[in-house]
GROMACS .gro file of C-alpha atoms in nm:
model
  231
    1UNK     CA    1   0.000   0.000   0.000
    2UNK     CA    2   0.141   0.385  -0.034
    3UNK     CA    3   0.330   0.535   0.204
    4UNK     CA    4   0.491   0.184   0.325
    5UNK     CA    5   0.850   0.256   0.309
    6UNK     CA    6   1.132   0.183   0.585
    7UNK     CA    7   1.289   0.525   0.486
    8UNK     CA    8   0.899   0.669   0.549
    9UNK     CA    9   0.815   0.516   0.843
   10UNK     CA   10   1.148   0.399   1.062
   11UNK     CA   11   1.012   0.705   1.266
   12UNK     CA   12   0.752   0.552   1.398
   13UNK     CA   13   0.953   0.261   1.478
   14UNK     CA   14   1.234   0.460   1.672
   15UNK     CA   15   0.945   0.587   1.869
   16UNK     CA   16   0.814   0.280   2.011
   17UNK     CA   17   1.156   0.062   1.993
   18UNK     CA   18   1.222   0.122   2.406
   19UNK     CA   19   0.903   0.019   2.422
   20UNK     CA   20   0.867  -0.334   2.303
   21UNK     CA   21   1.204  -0.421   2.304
   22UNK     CA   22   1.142  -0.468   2.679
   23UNK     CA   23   0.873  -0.723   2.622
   24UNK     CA   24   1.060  -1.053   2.761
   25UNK     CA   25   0.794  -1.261   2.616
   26UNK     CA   26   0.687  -1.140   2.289
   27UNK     CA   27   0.452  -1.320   2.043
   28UNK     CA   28   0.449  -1.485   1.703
   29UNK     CA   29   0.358  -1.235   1.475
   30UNK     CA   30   0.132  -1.390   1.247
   31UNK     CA   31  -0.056  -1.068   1.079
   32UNK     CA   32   0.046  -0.949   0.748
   33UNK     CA   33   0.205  -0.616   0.843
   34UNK     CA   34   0.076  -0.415   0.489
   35UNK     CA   35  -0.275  -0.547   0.646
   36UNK     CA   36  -0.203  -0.432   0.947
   37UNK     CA   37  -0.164  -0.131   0.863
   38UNK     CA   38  -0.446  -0.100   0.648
   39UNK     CA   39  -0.669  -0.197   0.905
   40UNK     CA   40  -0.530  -0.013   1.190
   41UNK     CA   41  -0.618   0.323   0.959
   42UNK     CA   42  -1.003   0.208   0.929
   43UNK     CA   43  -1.028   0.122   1.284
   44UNK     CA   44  -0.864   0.477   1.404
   45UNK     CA   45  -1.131   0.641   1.174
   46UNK     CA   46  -1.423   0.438   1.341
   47UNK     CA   47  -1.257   0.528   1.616
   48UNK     CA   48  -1.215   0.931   1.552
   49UNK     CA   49  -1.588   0.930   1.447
   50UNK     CA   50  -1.712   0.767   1.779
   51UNK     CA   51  -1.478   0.944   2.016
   52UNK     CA   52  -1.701   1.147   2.182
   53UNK     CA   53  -1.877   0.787   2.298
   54UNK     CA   54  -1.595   0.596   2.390
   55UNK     CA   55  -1.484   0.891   2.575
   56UNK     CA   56  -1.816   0.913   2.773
   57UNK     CA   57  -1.818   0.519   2.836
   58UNK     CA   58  -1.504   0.485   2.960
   59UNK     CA   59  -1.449   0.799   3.190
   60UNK     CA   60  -1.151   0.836   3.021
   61UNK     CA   61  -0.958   1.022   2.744
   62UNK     CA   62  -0.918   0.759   2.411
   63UNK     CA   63  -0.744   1.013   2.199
   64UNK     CA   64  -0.419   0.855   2.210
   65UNK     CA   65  -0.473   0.481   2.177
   66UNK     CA   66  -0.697   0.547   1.874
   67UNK     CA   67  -0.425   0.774   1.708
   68UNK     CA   68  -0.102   0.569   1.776
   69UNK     CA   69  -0.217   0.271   1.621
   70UNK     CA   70  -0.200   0.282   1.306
   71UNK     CA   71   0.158   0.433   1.373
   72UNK     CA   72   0.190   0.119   1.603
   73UNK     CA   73   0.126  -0.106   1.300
   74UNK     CA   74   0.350   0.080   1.107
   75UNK     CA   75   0.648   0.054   1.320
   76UNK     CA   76   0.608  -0.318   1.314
   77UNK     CA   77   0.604  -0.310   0.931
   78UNK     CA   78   0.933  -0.142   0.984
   79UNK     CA   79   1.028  -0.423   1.193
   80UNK     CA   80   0.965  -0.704   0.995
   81UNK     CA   81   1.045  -0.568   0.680
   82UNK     CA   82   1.392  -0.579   0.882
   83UNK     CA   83   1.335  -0.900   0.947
   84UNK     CA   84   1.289  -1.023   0.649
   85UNK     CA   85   1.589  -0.837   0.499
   86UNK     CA   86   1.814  -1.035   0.765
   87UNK     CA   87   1.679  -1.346   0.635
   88UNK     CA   88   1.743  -1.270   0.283
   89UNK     CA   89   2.128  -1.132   0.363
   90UNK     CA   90   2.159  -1.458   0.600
   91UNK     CA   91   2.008  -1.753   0.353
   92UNK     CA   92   2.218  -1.536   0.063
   93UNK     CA   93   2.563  -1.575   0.278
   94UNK     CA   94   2.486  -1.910   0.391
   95UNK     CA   95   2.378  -2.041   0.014
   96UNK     CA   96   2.722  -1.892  -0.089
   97UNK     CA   97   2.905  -2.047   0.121
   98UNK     CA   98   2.748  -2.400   0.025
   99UNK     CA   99   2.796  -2.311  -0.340
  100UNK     CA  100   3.183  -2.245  -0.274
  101UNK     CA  101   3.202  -2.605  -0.064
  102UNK     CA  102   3.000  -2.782  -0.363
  103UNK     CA  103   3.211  -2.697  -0.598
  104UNK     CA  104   3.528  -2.803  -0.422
  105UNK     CA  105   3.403  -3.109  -0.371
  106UNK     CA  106   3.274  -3.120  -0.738
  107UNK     CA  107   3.661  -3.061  -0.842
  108UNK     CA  108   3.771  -3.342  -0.631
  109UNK     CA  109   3.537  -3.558  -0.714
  110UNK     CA  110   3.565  -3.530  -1.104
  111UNK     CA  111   3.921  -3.577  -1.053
  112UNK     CA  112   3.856  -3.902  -0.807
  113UNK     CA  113   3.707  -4.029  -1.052
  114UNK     CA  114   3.888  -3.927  -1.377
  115UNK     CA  115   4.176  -4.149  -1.190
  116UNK     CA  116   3.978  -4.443  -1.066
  117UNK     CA  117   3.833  -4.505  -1.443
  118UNK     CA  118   4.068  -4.393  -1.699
  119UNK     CA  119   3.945  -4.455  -2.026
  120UNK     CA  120   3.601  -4.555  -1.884
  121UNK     CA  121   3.373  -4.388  -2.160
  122UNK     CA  122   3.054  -4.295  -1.918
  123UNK     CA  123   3.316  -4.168  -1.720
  124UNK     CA  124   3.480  -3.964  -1.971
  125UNK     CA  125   3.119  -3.835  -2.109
  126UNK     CA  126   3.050  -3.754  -1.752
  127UNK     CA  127   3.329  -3.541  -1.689
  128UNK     CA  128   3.259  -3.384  -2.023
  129UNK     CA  129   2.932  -3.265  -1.914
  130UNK     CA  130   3.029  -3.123  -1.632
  131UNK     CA  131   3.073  -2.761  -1.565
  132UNK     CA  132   3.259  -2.521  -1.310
  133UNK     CA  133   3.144  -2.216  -1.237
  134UNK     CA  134   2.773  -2.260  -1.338
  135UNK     CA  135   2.481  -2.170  -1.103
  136UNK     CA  136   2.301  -2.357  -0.804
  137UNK     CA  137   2.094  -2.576  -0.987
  138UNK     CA  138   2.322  -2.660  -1.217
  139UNK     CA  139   2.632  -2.726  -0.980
  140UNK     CA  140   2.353  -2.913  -0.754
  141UNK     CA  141   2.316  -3.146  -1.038
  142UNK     CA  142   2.650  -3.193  -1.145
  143UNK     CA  143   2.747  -3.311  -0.729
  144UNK     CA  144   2.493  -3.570  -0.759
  145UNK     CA  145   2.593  -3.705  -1.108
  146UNK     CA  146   2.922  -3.750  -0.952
  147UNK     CA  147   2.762  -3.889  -0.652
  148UNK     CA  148   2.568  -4.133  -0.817
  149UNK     CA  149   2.911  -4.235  -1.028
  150UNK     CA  150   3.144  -4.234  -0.733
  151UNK     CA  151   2.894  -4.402  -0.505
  152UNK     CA  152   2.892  -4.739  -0.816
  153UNK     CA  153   3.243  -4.718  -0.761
  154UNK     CA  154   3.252  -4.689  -0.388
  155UNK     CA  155   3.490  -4.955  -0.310
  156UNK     CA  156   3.741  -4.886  -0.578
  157UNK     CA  157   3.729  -4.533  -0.474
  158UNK     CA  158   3.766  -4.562  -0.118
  159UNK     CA  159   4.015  -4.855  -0.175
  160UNK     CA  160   4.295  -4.614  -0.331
  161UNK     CA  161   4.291  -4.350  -0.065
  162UNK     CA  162   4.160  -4.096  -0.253
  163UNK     CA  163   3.801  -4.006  -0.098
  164UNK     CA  164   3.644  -4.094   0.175
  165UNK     CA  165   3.309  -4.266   0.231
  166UNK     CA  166   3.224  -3.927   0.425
  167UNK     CA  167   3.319  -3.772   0.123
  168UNK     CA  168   3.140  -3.930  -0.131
  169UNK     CA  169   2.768  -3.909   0.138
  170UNK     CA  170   2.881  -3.552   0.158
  171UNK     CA  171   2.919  -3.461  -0.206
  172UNK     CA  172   2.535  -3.600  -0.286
  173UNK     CA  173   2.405  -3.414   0.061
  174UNK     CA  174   2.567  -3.098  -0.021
  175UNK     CA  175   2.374  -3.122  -0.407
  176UNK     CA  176   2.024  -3.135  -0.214
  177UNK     CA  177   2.110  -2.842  -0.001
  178UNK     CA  178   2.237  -2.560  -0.277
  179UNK     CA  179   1.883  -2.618  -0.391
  180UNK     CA  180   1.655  -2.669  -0.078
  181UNK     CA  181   1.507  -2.323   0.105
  182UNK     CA  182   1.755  -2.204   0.398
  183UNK     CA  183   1.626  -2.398   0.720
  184UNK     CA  184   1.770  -2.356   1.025
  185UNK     CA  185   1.995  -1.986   1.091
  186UNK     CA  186   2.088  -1.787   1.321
  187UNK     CA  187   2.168  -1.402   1.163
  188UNK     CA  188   1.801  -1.363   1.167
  189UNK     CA  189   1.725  -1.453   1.511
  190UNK     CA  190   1.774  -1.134   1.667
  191UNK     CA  191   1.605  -0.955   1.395
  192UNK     CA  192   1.282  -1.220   1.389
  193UNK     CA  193   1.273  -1.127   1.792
  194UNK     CA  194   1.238  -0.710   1.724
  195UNK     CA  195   0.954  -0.797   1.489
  196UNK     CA  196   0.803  -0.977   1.746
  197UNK     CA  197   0.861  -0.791   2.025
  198UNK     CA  198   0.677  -0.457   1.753
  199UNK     CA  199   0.353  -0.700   1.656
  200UNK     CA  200   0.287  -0.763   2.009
  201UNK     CA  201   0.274  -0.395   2.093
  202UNK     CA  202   0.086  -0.354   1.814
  203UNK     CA  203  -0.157  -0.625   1.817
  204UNK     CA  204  -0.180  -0.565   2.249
  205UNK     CA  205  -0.319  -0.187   2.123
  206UNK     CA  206  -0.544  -0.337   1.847
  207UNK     CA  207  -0.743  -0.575   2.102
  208UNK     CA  208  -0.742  -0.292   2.335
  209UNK     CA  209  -0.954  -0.066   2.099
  210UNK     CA  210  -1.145  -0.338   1.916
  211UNK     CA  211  -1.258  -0.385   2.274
  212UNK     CA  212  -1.370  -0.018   2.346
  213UNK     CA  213  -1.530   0.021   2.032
  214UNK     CA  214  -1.693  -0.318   2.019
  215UNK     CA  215  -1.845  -0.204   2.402
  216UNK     CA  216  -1.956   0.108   2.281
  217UNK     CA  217  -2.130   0.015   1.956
  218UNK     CA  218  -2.337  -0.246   2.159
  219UNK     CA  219  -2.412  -0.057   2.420
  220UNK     CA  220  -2.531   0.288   2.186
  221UNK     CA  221  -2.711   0.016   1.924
  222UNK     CA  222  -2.459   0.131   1.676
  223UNK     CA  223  -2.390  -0.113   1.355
  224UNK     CA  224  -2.001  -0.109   1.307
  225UNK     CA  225  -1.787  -0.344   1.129
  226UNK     CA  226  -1.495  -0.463   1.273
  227UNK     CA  227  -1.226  -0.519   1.082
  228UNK     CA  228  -1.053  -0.827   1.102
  229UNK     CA  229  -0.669  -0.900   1.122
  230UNK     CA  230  -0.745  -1.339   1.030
  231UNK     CA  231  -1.010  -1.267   0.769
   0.00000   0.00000   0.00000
């Protein structure tokens, strides 16, 4: 939606940072944050139009929880879009690094096995088709053509000294992962814990005036649609 920039709206979350950043026990956010947003703006304008009532009801100025929301939901945007950036830069780095370990273990094993089977004509097509320096998939798929070729060779191969059974398991495991989402990290952790700690500020001041204006509209007989953050 407009106006749903970092640069646009890391304001808002500087403002509230000291203030979830000390929740020890945040939870999951599981709300879009662009929907978050979006509906925090249509609930602070039912709330703006029924101020006057919620005021009344509750003995109690609402100004500022139906005005900082929206700005609530926007510095957990901020957050997660953070978030999500960390995850990116992590999985990146980490994806790198597996593409760099592949292909060492591509060289050695095309040379493994350019030794074991001289001559060998599968083997020499084999090597043929394989190519350093290509992308993930590729490189993927060129580890497990020499896994699957070193692995019919296993004893021959691990008989001369020149790769391990490790080796050879590792060389076929290493294919799957250059081409398999980024699991388990830890750059991100931090970074998943902000956006947490933001969403349940945010969604702790959402309930808060869903609740007020949900009381008030029953108890004046108005007919107001709540919006909803799981619909």
């Amino acid at each position: 939606m407009p106006g749903l920039t970092v640069e646009d709206n890391v304001k808002h979350f500087e403002t509230y940072e000291p203030t979830f950043v000390a929740i020890e026990e945040p939870l999951k956010a599981n709300v879009d944050p662009a929907k978050a947003v979006e509906l925090s703006l249509k609930l602070e304008a039912m709330g703006r139009e029924h101020i006057t009532l919620i005021n009344e009801t509750f003995k109690a100025p609402m100004e500022e929880d139906i005005t900082t929301l929206a700005d609530k939901a926007r510095a957990y945007w901020v957050a997660n879009a953070r978030f999500v950036d960390a995850e990116t830069t992590q999985a990146a780095g980490i994806r790198q690094e597996l593409y760099q370990a592949a292909g060492q273990l591509e060289d050695r094993g095309a040379q493994v096995l350019a030794a074991i089977a001289p001559g060998d004509q599968k083997v020499t097509a084999l090597l043929a088709d394989i190519r350093p320096g290509t992308g993930y998939r590729d490189r993927a798929n060129d580890c497990q053509k020499l896994y699957v070729a070193l692995t019919d060779r296993k004893e021959k191969v691990v008989g001369s000294g020149l790769m391990t059974e490790d080796e050879i398991k590792r060389l076929g495991e290493i294919g799957d992962q250059l081409v398999q989402p980024i699991a388990d990290s830890t750059v991100g952790k931090e970074a998943e814990k902000v956006c947490n700690q933001a969403f349940t500020l945010f969604i702790g001041a959402w309930k808060k005036l869903v609740g007020r204006v949900t009381l008030v509209a029953e108890e004046n007989g108005l007919s107001i649609e709540i919006p909803s953050l799981y619909r």
